[in-house]
Amino acid sequence: MGNRIKNLRKQYNMTQDELGLKLNVTRNAISQYETDKRIPTSTTLSKLAKIFNVSTDYLINGNNTNFKPTLSKRDELDIQKRLERLMNDLDSETGLAFYNGDEEIDDETRELLRASLESSLRITKLKAKEKFTPKKYRR
């Protein structure tokens, strides 16, 4: 259990002092949890699970049956950049020929298309993370 706590703490870029403050325990207690010299109480385990967005089962046994990938800030930025490029491409002369090029896209249709593309990009990114995240990094 100690290695999982330590790895999660490092993934979240937290020091032992910072984690101790969140849990209302000392840095020494965190060190002992991470080296398996001391076992956290059930209350502390629940707090750890909440802080690191994992189940208590994962902390205790390493089982992670409900891995749900999330989008990082970088993922969000990538999605927004890609979405802007797609929308700009639609505005160009070589862009979408809406109704065989007879009409331009009205604002309402443009926003619906934007929302649809953004949703598609998010789903694609989450599916890729779910499929390609190695098991040892799944929390």
mmCIF file of C-alpha atoms in Angstrom:
data_model
loop_
_atom_site.group_PDB
_atom_site.id
_atom_site.type_symbol
_atom_site.label_atom_id
_atom_site.label_comp_id
_atom_site.label_asym_id
_atom_site.label_seq_id
_atom_site.Cartn_x
_atom_site.Cartn_y
_atom_site.Cartn_z
ATOM 1 C CA MET A 1 0.000 0.000 0.000
ATOM 2 C CA GLY A 2 2.847 2.355 0.782
ATOM 3 C CA ASN A 3 4.179 2.389 -2.767
ATOM 4 C CA ARG A 4 0.734 3.214 -4.149
ATOM 5 C CA ILE A 5 0.363 6.135 -1.733
ATOM 6 C CA LYS A 6 3.845 7.396 -2.588
ATOM 7 C CA ASN A 7 3.292 7.052 -6.348
ATOM 8 C CA LEU A 8 -0.042 8.855 -6.175
ATOM 9 C CA ARG A 9 1.459 11.638 -4.072
ATOM 10 C CA LYS A 10 4.231 12.092 -6.634
ATOM 11 C CA GLN A 11 1.771 11.973 -9.544
ATOM 12 C CA TYR A 12 -0.082 14.839 -7.910
ATOM 13 C CA ASN A 13 3.224 16.687 -7.313
ATOM 14 C CA MET A 14 2.654 16.835 -3.568
ATOM 15 C CA THR A 15 5.215 16.815 -0.819
ATOM 16 C CA GLN A 16 4.745 14.712 2.288
ATOM 17 C CA ASP A 17 4.111 17.942 4.203
ATOM 18 C CA GLU A 18 1.362 19.018 1.780
ATOM 19 C CA LEU A 19 -0.347 15.642 1.933
ATOM 20 C CA GLY A 20 -0.024 15.638 5.713
ATOM 21 C CA LEU A 21 -1.791 18.996 5.903
ATOM 22 C CA LYS A 22 -4.668 17.708 3.766
ATOM 23 C CA LEU A 23 -4.991 14.606 5.948
ATOM 24 C CA ASN A 24 -4.340 16.437 9.219
ATOM 25 C CA VAL A 25 -1.384 14.165 10.047
ATOM 26 C CA THR A 26 2.358 14.786 10.322
ATOM 27 C CA ARG A 27 4.945 14.391 7.583
ATOM 28 C CA ASN A 28 6.395 11.569 9.667
ATOM 29 C CA ALA A 29 3.054 9.718 9.520
ATOM 30 C CA ILE A 30 3.006 10.067 5.715
ATOM 31 C CA SER A 31 6.559 8.723 5.562
ATOM 32 C CA GLN A 32 5.545 5.737 7.678
ATOM 33 C CA TYR A 33 2.494 5.077 5.453
ATOM 34 C CA GLU A 34 4.715 5.146 2.362
ATOM 35 C CA THR A 35 7.239 2.720 3.858
ATOM 36 C CA ASP A 36 4.538 0.383 5.207
ATOM 37 C CA LYS A 37 5.684 0.950 8.797
ATOM 38 C CA ARG A 38 2.255 2.249 9.727
ATOM 39 C CA ILE A 39 -1.220 1.552 8.358
ATOM 40 C CA PRO A 40 -3.573 4.504 7.814
ATOM 41 C CA THR A 41 -6.871 4.488 9.698
ATOM 42 C CA SER A 42 -10.056 3.875 7.730
ATOM 43 C CA THR A 43 -10.853 7.592 7.926
ATOM 44 C CA THR A 44 -7.416 8.487 6.583
ATOM 45 C CA LEU A 45 -7.778 5.889 3.825
ATOM 46 C CA SER A 46 -11.094 7.437 2.791
ATOM 47 C CA LYS A 47 -9.503 10.883 2.712
ATOM 48 C CA LEU A 48 -6.576 9.561 0.649
ATOM 49 C CA ALA A 49 -8.963 7.943 -1.826
ATOM 50 C CA LYS A 50 -10.882 11.188 -2.182
ATOM 51 C CA ILE A 51 -7.742 13.326 -2.587
ATOM 52 C CA PHE A 52 -6.294 11.047 -5.264
ATOM 53 C CA ASN A 53 -9.617 10.164 -6.897
ATOM 54 C CA VAL A 54 -9.150 6.412 -6.417
ATOM 55 C CA SER A 55 -11.043 3.746 -4.524
ATOM 56 C CA THR A 56 -9.999 2.560 -1.080
ATOM 57 C CA ASP A 57 -9.858 -0.911 -2.644
ATOM 58 C CA TYR A 58 -7.122 0.352 -4.955
ATOM 59 C CA LEU A 59 -5.153 1.799 -2.038
ATOM 60 C CA ILE A 60 -5.407 -1.425 -0.029
ATOM 61 C CA ASN A 61 -5.181 -4.145 -2.702
ATOM 62 C CA GLY A 62 -4.053 -2.396 -5.859
ATOM 63 C CA ASN A 63 -7.283 -3.413 -7.598
ATOM 64 C CA ASN A 64 -8.558 -0.859 -10.031
ATOM 65 C CA THR A 65 -11.710 -2.134 -11.621
ATOM 66 C CA ASN A 66 -13.303 1.232 -12.248
ATOM 67 C CA PHE A 67 -10.628 3.185 -14.123
ATOM 68 C CA LYS A 68 -12.181 6.275 -15.658
ATOM 69 C CA PRO A 69 -9.715 8.417 -17.580
ATOM 70 C CA THR A 70 -9.996 12.169 -17.208
ATOM 71 C CA LEU A 71 -8.818 15.002 -19.397
ATOM 72 C CA SER A 72 -5.846 16.999 -18.172
ATOM 73 C CA LYS A 73 -5.414 20.728 -18.744
ATOM 74 C CA ARG A 74 -3.082 19.879 -21.601
ATOM 75 C CA ASP A 75 -5.720 17.598 -23.146
ATOM 76 C CA GLU A 76 -8.256 20.428 -22.882
ATOM 77 C CA LEU A 77 -5.849 22.811 -24.615
ATOM 78 C CA ASP A 78 -5.168 20.259 -27.368
ATOM 79 C CA ILE A 79 -8.896 19.805 -27.930
ATOM 80 C CA GLN A 80 -9.484 23.571 -28.128
ATOM 81 C CA LYS A 81 -6.573 24.060 -30.574
ATOM 82 C CA ARG A 82 -7.790 21.222 -32.774
ATOM 83 C CA LEU A 83 -11.354 22.557 -32.651
ATOM 84 C CA GLU A 84 -10.208 26.053 -33.666
ATOM 85 C CA ARG A 85 -8.253 24.620 -36.608
ATOM 86 C CA LEU A 86 -11.279 22.626 -37.733
ATOM 87 C CA MET A 87 -13.585 25.640 -37.467
ATOM 88 C CA ASN A 88 -11.101 27.869 -39.318
ATOM 89 C CA ASP A 89 -10.838 25.271 -42.070
ATOM 90 C CA LEU A 90 -14.611 25.432 -42.473
ATOM 91 C CA ASP A 91 -14.398 29.184 -43.069
ATOM 92 C CA SER A 92 -11.793 28.870 -45.810
ATOM 93 C CA GLU A 93 -12.699 28.664 -49.497
ATOM 94 C CA THR A 94 -11.685 25.017 -49.560
ATOM 95 C CA GLY A 95 -13.781 24.302 -46.479
ATOM 96 C CA LEU A 96 -17.160 22.684 -46.162
ATOM 97 C CA ALA A 97 -19.402 23.028 -49.191
ATOM 98 C CA PHE A 98 -22.634 23.517 -47.265
ATOM 99 C CA TYR A 99 -25.613 22.555 -49.396
ATOM 100 C CA ASN A 100 -23.309 22.107 -52.409
ATOM 101 C CA GLY A 101 -21.706 25.480 -51.792
ATOM 102 C CA ASP A 102 -24.941 27.378 -52.407
ATOM 103 C CA GLU A 103 -25.216 28.753 -48.855
ATOM 104 C CA GLU A 104 -22.903 29.853 -46.103
ATOM 105 C CA ILE A 105 -23.244 28.297 -42.667
ATOM 106 C CA ASP A 106 -25.530 30.365 -40.426
ATOM 107 C CA ASP A 107 -24.496 31.084 -36.819
ATOM 108 C CA GLU A 108 -26.857 28.543 -35.260
ATOM 109 C CA THR A 109 -25.690 25.713 -37.529
ATOM 110 C CA ARG A 110 -22.075 26.732 -36.973
ATOM 111 C CA GLU A 111 -22.480 26.501 -33.167
ATOM 112 C CA LEU A 112 -24.227 23.132 -33.439
ATOM 113 C CA LEU A 113 -21.401 21.865 -35.625
ATOM 114 C CA ARG A 114 -18.826 23.274 -33.182
ATOM 115 C CA ALA A 115 -20.504 21.543 -30.217
ATOM 116 C CA SER A 116 -20.681 18.271 -32.128
ATOM 117 C CA LEU A 117 -17.015 18.430 -33.141
ATOM 118 C CA GLU A 118 -15.930 19.316 -29.593
ATOM 119 C CA SER A 119 -17.907 16.410 -28.176
ATOM 120 C CA SER A 120 -16.378 14.058 -30.747
ATOM 121 C CA LEU A 121 -12.854 15.243 -29.934
ATOM 122 C CA ARG A 122 -13.434 14.751 -26.181
ATOM 123 C CA ILE A 123 -14.852 11.255 -26.623
ATOM 124 C CA THR A 124 -11.988 10.288 -28.926
ATOM 125 C CA LYS A 125 -9.369 11.573 -26.454
ATOM 126 C CA LEU A 126 -11.001 9.753 -23.504
ATOM 127 C CA LYS A 127 -11.330 6.480 -25.456
ATOM 128 C CA ALA A 128 -7.664 6.684 -26.469
ATOM 129 C CA LYS A 129 -6.623 7.255 -22.847
ATOM 130 C CA GLU A 130 -8.765 4.353 -21.693
ATOM 131 C CA LYS A 131 -7.367 2.038 -24.340
ATOM 132 C CA PHE A 132 -3.714 3.024 -24.229
ATOM 133 C CA THR A 133 -3.048 3.894 -20.564
ATOM 134 C CA PRO A 134 -0.847 1.131 -19.120
ATOM 135 C CA LYS A 135 -2.420 -0.688 -16.174
ATOM 136 C CA LYS A 136 0.297 0.431 -13.771
ATOM 137 C CA TYR A 137 -0.725 4.079 -14.324
ATOM 138 C CA ARG A 138 -4.459 3.517 -13.966
ATOM 139 C CA ARG A 139 -5.764 4.946 -10.697
#
